[in-house]
Structures are given as structure tokens and as C-alpha cells.
Coordinates of C-alpha atoms and ligand atoms in Angstrom, one line a residue:
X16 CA 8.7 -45.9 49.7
X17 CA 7.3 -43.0 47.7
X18 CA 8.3 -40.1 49.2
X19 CA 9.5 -38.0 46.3
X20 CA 5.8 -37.1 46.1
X21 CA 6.7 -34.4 48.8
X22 CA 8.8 -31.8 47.7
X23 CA 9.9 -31.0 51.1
X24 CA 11.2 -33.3 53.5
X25 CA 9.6 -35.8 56.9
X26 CA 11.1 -34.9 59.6
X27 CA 10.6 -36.4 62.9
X28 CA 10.5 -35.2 66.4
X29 CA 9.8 -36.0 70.4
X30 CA 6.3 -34.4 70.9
X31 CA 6.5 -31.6 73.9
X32 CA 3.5 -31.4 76.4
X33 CA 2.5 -28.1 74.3
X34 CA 1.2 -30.4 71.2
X35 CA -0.9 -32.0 73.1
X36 CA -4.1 -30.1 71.6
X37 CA -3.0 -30.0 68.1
X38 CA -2.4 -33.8 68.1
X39 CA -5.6 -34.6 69.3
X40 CA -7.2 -32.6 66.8
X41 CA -5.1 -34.4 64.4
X42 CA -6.1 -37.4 65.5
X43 CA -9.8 -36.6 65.3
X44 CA -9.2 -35.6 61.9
X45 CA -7.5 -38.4 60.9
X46 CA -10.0 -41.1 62.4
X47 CA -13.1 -39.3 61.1
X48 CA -11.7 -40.0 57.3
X49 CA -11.9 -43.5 58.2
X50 CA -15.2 -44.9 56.4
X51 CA -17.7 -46.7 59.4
X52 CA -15.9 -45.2 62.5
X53 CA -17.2 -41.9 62.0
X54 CA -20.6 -42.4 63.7
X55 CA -19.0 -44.8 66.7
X56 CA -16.3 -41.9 67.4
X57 CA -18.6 -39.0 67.6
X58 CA -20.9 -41.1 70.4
X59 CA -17.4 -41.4 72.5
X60 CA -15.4 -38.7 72.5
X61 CA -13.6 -39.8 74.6
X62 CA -11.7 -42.2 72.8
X63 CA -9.3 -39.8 71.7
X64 CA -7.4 -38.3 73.8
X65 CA -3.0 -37.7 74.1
X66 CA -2.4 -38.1 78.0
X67 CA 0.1 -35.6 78.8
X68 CA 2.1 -38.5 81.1
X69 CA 2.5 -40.5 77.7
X70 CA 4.0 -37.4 76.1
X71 CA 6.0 -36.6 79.3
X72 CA 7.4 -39.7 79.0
X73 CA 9.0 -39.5 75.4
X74 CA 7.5 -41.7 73.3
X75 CA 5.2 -39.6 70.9
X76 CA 6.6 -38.5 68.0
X77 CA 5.3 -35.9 65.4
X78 CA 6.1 -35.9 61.7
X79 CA 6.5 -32.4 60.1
X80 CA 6.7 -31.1 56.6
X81 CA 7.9 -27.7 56.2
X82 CA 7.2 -26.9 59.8
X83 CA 3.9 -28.4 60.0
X84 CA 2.8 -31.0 62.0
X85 CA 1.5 -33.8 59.4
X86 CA 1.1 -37.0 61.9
X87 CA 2.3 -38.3 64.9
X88 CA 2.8 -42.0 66.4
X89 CA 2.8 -43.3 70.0
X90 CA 5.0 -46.4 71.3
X91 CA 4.5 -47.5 75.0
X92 CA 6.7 -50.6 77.2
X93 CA 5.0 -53.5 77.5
X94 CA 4.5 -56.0 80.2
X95 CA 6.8 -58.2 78.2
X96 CA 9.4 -55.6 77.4
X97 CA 8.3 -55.2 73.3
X98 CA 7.0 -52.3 72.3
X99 CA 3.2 -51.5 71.2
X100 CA 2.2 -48.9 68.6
X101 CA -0.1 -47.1 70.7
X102 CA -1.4 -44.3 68.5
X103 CA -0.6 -43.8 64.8
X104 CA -2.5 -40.6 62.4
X105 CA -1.7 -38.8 59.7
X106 CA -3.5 -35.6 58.6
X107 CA -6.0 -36.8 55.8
X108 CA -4.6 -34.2 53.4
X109 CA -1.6 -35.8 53.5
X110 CA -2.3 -39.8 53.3
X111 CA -0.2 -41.8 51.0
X112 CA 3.0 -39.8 51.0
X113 CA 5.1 -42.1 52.8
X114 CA 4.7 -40.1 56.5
X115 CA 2.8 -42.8 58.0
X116 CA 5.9 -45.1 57.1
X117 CA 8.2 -42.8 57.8
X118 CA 6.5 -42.9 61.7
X119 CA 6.4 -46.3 62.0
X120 CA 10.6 -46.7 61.0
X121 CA 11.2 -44.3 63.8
X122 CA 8.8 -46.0 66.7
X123 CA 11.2 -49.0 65.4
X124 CA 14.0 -47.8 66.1
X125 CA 12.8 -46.0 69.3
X126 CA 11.7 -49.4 70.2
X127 CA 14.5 -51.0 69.3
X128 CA 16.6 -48.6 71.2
X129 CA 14.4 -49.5 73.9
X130 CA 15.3 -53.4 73.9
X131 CA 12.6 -54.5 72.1
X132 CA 12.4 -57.7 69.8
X133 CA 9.2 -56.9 68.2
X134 CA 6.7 -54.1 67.7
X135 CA 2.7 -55.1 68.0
X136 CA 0.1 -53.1 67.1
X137 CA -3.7 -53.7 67.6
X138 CA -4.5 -52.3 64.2
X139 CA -7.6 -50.3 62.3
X140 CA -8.9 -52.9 60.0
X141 CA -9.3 -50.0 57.3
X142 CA -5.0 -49.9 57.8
X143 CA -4.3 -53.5 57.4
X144 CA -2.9 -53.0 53.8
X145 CA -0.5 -50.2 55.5
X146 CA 0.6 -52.4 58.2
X147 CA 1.6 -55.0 55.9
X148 CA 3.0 -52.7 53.5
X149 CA 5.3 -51.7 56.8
X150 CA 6.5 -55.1 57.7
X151 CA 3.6 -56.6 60.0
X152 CA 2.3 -59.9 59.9
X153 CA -1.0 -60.2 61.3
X154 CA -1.4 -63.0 64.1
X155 CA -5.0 -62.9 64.6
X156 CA -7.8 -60.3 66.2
X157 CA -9.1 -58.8 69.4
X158 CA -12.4 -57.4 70.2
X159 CA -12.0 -53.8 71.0
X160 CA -13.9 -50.7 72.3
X161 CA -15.1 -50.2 68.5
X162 CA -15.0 -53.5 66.8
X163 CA -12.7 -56.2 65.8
X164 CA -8.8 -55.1 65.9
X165 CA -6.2 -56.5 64.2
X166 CA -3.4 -58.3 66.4
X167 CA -0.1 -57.6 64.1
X168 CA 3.2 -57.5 65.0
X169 CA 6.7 -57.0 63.6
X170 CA 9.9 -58.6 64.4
X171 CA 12.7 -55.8 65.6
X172 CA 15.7 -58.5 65.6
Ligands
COA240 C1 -3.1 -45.5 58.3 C2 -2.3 -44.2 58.0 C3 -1.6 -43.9 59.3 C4 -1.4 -44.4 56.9 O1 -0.6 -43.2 56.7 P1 0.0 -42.7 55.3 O2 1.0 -41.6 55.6 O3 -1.1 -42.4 54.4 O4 0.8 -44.0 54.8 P2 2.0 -44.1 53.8 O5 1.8 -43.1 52.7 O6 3.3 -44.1 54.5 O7 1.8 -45.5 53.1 C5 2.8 -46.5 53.1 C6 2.2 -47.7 52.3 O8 1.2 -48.3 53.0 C7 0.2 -48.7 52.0 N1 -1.1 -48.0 52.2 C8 -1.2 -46.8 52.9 N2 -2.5 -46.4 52.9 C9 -3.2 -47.4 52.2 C10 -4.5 -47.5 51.8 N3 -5.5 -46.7 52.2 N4 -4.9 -48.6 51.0 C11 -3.9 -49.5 50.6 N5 -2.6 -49.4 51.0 C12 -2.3 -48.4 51.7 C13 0.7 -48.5 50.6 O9 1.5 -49.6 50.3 C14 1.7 -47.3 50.9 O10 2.7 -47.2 50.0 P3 2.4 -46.5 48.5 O11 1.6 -45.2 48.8 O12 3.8 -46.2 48.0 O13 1.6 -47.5 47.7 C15 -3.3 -43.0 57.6 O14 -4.1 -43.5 56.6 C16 -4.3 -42.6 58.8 O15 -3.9 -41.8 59.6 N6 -5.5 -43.3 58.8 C17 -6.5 -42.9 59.8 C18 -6.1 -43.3 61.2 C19 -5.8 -44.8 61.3 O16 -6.6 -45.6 60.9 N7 -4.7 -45.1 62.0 C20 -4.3 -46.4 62.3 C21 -4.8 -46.8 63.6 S1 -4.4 -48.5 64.0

């Protein structure tokens, strides 16, 4: 992990019902940079949204440099008592400086906390190399809302 690039450090903290607004204009941000999704996002703008229950409940967590909010990261319970990586964006200014990573450590041990034995995400096919680079194997793909989504988990134990 390359962090040095930052002069100042990641730290992490529980989101409050207050970010709501400036997450989800991070995240708009964030998925905008992705080449192809641009065009699908704008026609639903509804696909991004923070619910305020999801904050409520503690499981959104914001990365800060210096203050500043530079990403956040969402876990939610599932059915099967493992954790999924619900939400995951960091401000496009800031890519590739270890934050993103630094997120996904913390949802594990959030998760991990939580008695899960693996973390699964349903993953951006432009952030495959990230996930792997983070410890997930991929275990095969999903249709989604916007096109084909990568099934990819990693193992907690
Ligand atoms: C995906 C995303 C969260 C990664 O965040 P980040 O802070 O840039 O990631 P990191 O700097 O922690 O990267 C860690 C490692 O992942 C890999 N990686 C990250 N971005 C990569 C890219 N675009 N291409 C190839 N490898 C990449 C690298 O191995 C990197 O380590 P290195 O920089 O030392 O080589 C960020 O690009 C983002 O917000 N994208 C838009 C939203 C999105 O697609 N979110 C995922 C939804 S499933």
C-alpha cells in the first residue's frame, strides 16, 4: 500500500446523519469519473442516494485527509450473517492514494467485528483491478440495474 503519497494522514470515521448530502455528492462525483456510466447515471438519478436509516445504523464510514472528507464505504448484514460492501467512492481528485484501501480494511474489520466470515461485494467492473488488489476473488457476475456486476468476495477468517 502506497500511502506515503499523502503527506497527511487517512483517517476513518462513523458517518453522522449530517453527511448525508456531502456523501452523495461524493458519490456522484466519484461514479461520473467512471468511463460508460456517465450517461446511464444521469438518466437515473436516483441511483444514488445514502438512506439516512443505513447511516443511523453505523455502518458508513468516511475517510478524511486533513479534515476533509475524501471517500466513504457502506457495509450492510446479510441474510446469511456476512457482510456486503454496499457503497464504496472516493473523490476523483484523490484516486490511487491508498484511501479506497484504507476503506475497505476498516468495513473488514467492522465486519469482522460483526461475526462475519467473509465480505462480498457486487463490484464496478471498471474496479475489478482494485478489488483484487484488496483481497477479493471474483466468483462470477450478476445482472444489475446498470449492467453486468461483478460477484467478488473476500474471506474474513
Ligand atoms: C474504485 C475506487 C474506490 C478505488 O479507490 P482508490 O482510493 O483510488 O484506491 P487505492 O488508491 O486504495 O488503490 C489500491 C490499489 O488498487 C488498485 N487500483 C486502484 N485503482 C485502480 C485502477 N484504476 N486501475 C488499476 N488498479 C487500480 C491498485 O493496485 C492500487 O494500488 P497502487 O495505487 O499502489 O497500485 C475509486 O477509484 C472510485 O471511487 N471509483 C469510482 C466509484 C466506483 O467505481 N466504486 C466502486 C463501486 S463497486
Amino acid at each position: 500500500m502506497d500511502i506515503l503519497k499523502l503527506t497527511h494522514p487517512i483517517t476513518v470515521r462513523v458517518a453522522a446523519l449530517v453527511d448525508q448530502k456531502e456523501l452523495e455528492a461524493l458519490q456522484w462525483r466519484a461514479s461520473l469519473n467512471n468511463p460508460g456510466d456517465r450517461n446511464a447515471l444521469l438518466a437515473n438519478p436516483d441511483a444514488i442516494e445514502l438512506p439516512l436509516q443505513q447511516i443511523e445504523a453505523g455502518g458508513v464510514f468516511i475517510a478524511e485527509v486533513s479534515g476533509a472528507i475524501k471517500g466513504f464505504a457502506a457495509i450492510l448484514t446479510r441474510e446469511d450473517g456476512d457482510s456486503e460492501l454496499d457503497a464504496l467512492f472516493v473523490e476523483p481528485d484523490s484516486w490511487r492514494q491508498g484511501i479506497g484501501r484504507v476503506l475497505v480494511e476498516h468495513c473488514c474489520v467492522a465486519a469482522k467485528a460483526a461475526g462475519a466470515s467473509a465480505i462480498h461485494v457486487v463490484g464496478n467492473p471498471h474496479a475489478e483491478s482494485f478489488y483484487c488488489a484488496c483481497e477479493f476473488k471474483p466468483f462470477g457476475t450478476e445482472q444489475t440495474r446498470f449492467g453486468v456486476g461483478l460477484l467478488m468476495r473476500r474471506d474474513l477468517r
